[in-house]
């Protein structure tokens, strides 16, 4: 919303700077984006008086003028405009001035005649597109004064960012209310002085509204003997300052009032309306209308139309029709002021790509009682600007009158929610704030007030909205930050950690392990799930998706992680280690929400194992890296060592696919993304992915009894053993057998190397065993004896060689 400070001061006596205004509005929730100075480029232009005008001796189309610009002497200026004449007051750019187009005025000679400045047209000054001649100023302007002061141009315009719920601030009046509230200033509304003539016209145009939900009120007034022409400079320049293009006195008046009061208006040529009727109703499929921009538009039943007795004449709240447009030939005008259902206007505007200042306000909601005041204000301006006769009476229909919502307000609850005491936000402050907002209070119950909200504050829907206003006016920045006391009840001491804390702890583990956390939308595309071969059953489509790429809730984390992979590869990332904790969704008719949510953790590894820095070797991540992360995750949660076996059946997008089980319960799967599927994500190397069930991990974790033991005092002794085993024998079988022996001195065993000769169907598996005694240092002889026990038992049980 562009707010002219000069225009604002016609409503409130604000004397501060634009910066001070922006600071206060920002703290009230209306952020200042920037301060514009639309006419700063012509600040140095002065008012001049053409004393003499003579024909240029060497050019038929040039004039030599002597101009008094308040400099103490007359300036010789050569001018090419056909309308320049002696006695005129004109804008003069002196030598050294910089024009809006960047041209610097210098002393010059034109066809042998000296020229010390330039007499300007409106286009050269950036005031309009008129360049048929110089700009002739009113006679009462003072020679030598700055043009911007004499024209009273709006020199400072604030660009205020308005949140969607504050439709009341999309006008000078709305922002003036905020300024009056923020600075404690009185608010003055424009005065109405309607001069009416002729018979009452309230019955001349019948208004029909079949569905009050689409249009709660429609009003119109009639003007006759209208002379369409150019608006006065004051109005044209003000509209230009706030980015509205001047058109004619009738259109400019409606735009002026819309920006001033926030009520969009539309003027019809009354002689082009047939049947003396206005009907507000939805379009019929296949119906068409040519709008004011000359476009022939096909309509749908969701579009709201304004019709006369025969044809469509406007797209309600969006744009008028060309068949009833006000033109130079117009002599009678019906001015419309109406309120339409915001959702209908929004859909039509978005569907047709028609964005306008009127639709922007209509789709956010209007002040229904205030629409009549705006209508009177506009017809008064039109009558003054065009010399029209204003007929008495209003053609209107209001099938759904506006009623104020009945709200409650409890001062004690306001203080509780805001965290303030009665000494700072007392009952008096609350009452003064709500009253200054336009609310009507009933304080018959001192602890529970009844509040009637003003018609322009459509965002007042519940008590919390009123409490927010009290805090906003007091100053949210003035509320001291106080950390609340957080105490766990005694009966909850030792209770299992919450799911939030459990997930937070896992996220800390992932980051500490060197993985990068990914956070993706819960929405994915149907095509993403189809590409990975995930089943179509159980998907939950989104009724109003942001895009076709996000039209269904995810049933797996893989699509999001693989899209992260594609993005990183496109940015030149050679190695990727991602993890994500999130929920997946499947349809469940037995659930109250018709959806089943499950917590999952996804881990993705791709490309270089290490960063490209010495002394790490160059190698790509493989299955063992992924398996190590999963095993580390289980160890972090104090779970038993996971068992990894080839999964039964084909997996939709992993091959090979390894099932991970802990204590006989399925924890998840891991493996390589099928190369033909990974290729769609621009992967040129193997992509390794793990999918872990966090709900199962949580249950396994809660079942673990964690025991603490003293740190070992005596040193360990390690022995390696290499087993020559058939290629079909899993390393886990050897580990399980050794651990099952439960040797008292054996602290741990792990696989440290694998050697698989190409010419044999055998492989060498090297294990490292760690021995330790809690009460003394072990001797080599007893350690060697334990090693031999292990070797003999492994050979006998598994038919391998040592």
PDB file of N, CA and C in Angstrom, residues 119 154 227 287 315 322 332 440 480 495 529 568 589 634 639 706 759:
ATOM      1  N   UNK A 119      12.038  25.466 -20.946  1.00  0.00           N
ATOM      2  CA  UNK A 119      10.633  25.501 -20.537  1.00  0.00           C
ATOM      3  C   UNK A 119      10.064  24.099 -20.766  1.00  0.00           C
ATOM      4  N   UNK A 154       2.818  15.538  -3.826  1.00  0.00           N
ATOM      5  CA  UNK A 154       3.069  14.589  -2.731  1.00  0.00           C
ATOM      6  C   UNK A 154       4.512  14.109  -2.849  1.00  0.00           C
ATOM      7  N   UNK A 227     -19.934  15.835 -17.877  1.00  0.00           N
ATOM      8  CA  UNK A 227     -18.975  16.214 -18.915  1.00  0.00           C
ATOM      9  C   UNK A 227     -17.655  15.512 -18.604  1.00  0.00           C
ATOM     10  N   UNK A 287     -20.620 -18.681 -21.161  1.00  0.00           N
ATOM     11  CA  UNK A 287     -20.901 -17.256 -21.308  1.00  0.00           C
ATOM     12  C   UNK A 287     -19.584 -16.491 -21.486  1.00  0.00           C
ATOM     13  N   UNK A 315     -17.481  -7.992 -14.747  1.00  0.00           N
ATOM     14  CA  UNK A 315     -17.042  -9.079 -13.871  1.00  0.00           C
ATOM     15  C   UNK A 315     -17.001  -8.514 -12.468  1.00  0.00           C
ATOM     16  N   UNK A 322     -16.613  -3.693 -21.525  1.00  0.00           N
ATOM     17  CA  UNK A 322     -16.412  -2.638 -22.518  1.00  0.00           C
ATOM     18  C   UNK A 322     -17.728  -2.110 -23.054  1.00  0.00           C
ATOM     19  N   UNK A 332     -24.669  10.421 -18.739  1.00  0.00           N
ATOM     20  CA  UNK A 332     -25.309   9.930 -17.514  1.00  0.00           C
ATOM     21  C   UNK A 332     -24.516   8.740 -16.982  1.00  0.00           C
ATOM     22  N   UNK A 440     -17.224  -1.144  20.652  1.00  0.00           N
ATOM     23  CA  UNK A 440     -18.207  -0.701  21.641  1.00  0.00           C
ATOM     24  C   UNK A 440     -18.185  -1.709  22.782  1.00  0.00           C
ATOM     25  N   UNK A 480       8.735  -7.166  28.485  1.00  0.00           N
ATOM     26  CA  UNK A 480      10.056  -7.711  28.848  1.00  0.00           C
ATOM     27  C   UNK A 480      10.111  -9.211  28.638  1.00  0.00           C
ATOM     28  N   UNK A 495      10.210 -40.705  33.995  1.00  0.00           N
ATOM     29  CA  UNK A 495       9.344 -41.172  32.915  1.00  0.00           C
ATOM     30  C   UNK A 495      10.112 -41.176  31.599  1.00  0.00           C
ATOM     31  N   UNK A 529       6.307 -40.803  -6.602  1.00  0.00           N
ATOM     32  CA  UNK A 529       6.041 -42.112  -6.004  1.00  0.00           C
ATOM     33  C   UNK A 529       5.942 -43.192  -7.079  1.00  0.00           C
ATOM     34  N   UNK A 568      21.736 -31.169  -5.262  1.00  0.00           N
ATOM     35  CA  UNK A 568      23.140 -31.051  -4.882  1.00  0.00           C
ATOM     36  C   UNK A 568      24.072 -31.387  -6.037  1.00  0.00           C
ATOM     37  N   UNK A 589      -8.792 -45.718   7.077  1.00  0.00           N
ATOM     38  CA  UNK A 589     -10.177 -45.342   7.337  1.00  0.00           C
ATOM     39  C   UNK A 589     -10.583 -45.570   8.782  1.00  0.00           C
ATOM     40  N   UNK A 634      22.240 -48.010  15.914  1.00  0.00           N
ATOM     41  CA  UNK A 634      21.771 -49.000  16.891  1.00  0.00           C
ATOM     42  C   UNK A 634      22.589 -48.931  18.175  1.00  0.00           C
ATOM     43  N   UNK A 639      21.003 -50.512  21.507  1.00  0.00           N
ATOM     44  CA  UNK A 639      20.314 -51.697  21.029  1.00  0.00           C
ATOM     45  C   UNK A 639      21.311 -52.812  20.775  1.00  0.00           C
ATOM     46  N   UNK A 706      19.503 -50.131  30.505  1.00  0.00           N
ATOM     47  CA  UNK A 706      20.883 -49.634  30.426  1.00  0.00           C
ATOM     48  C   UNK A 706      21.541 -49.802  31.791  1.00  0.00           C
ATOM     49  N   UNK A 759      39.985 -66.287  -8.330  1.00  0.00           N
ATOM     50  CA  UNK A 759      40.053 -67.637  -8.895  1.00  0.00           C
ATOM     51  C   UNK A 759      39.529 -68.705  -7.938  1.00  0.00           C
TER      52      UNK A 759
END
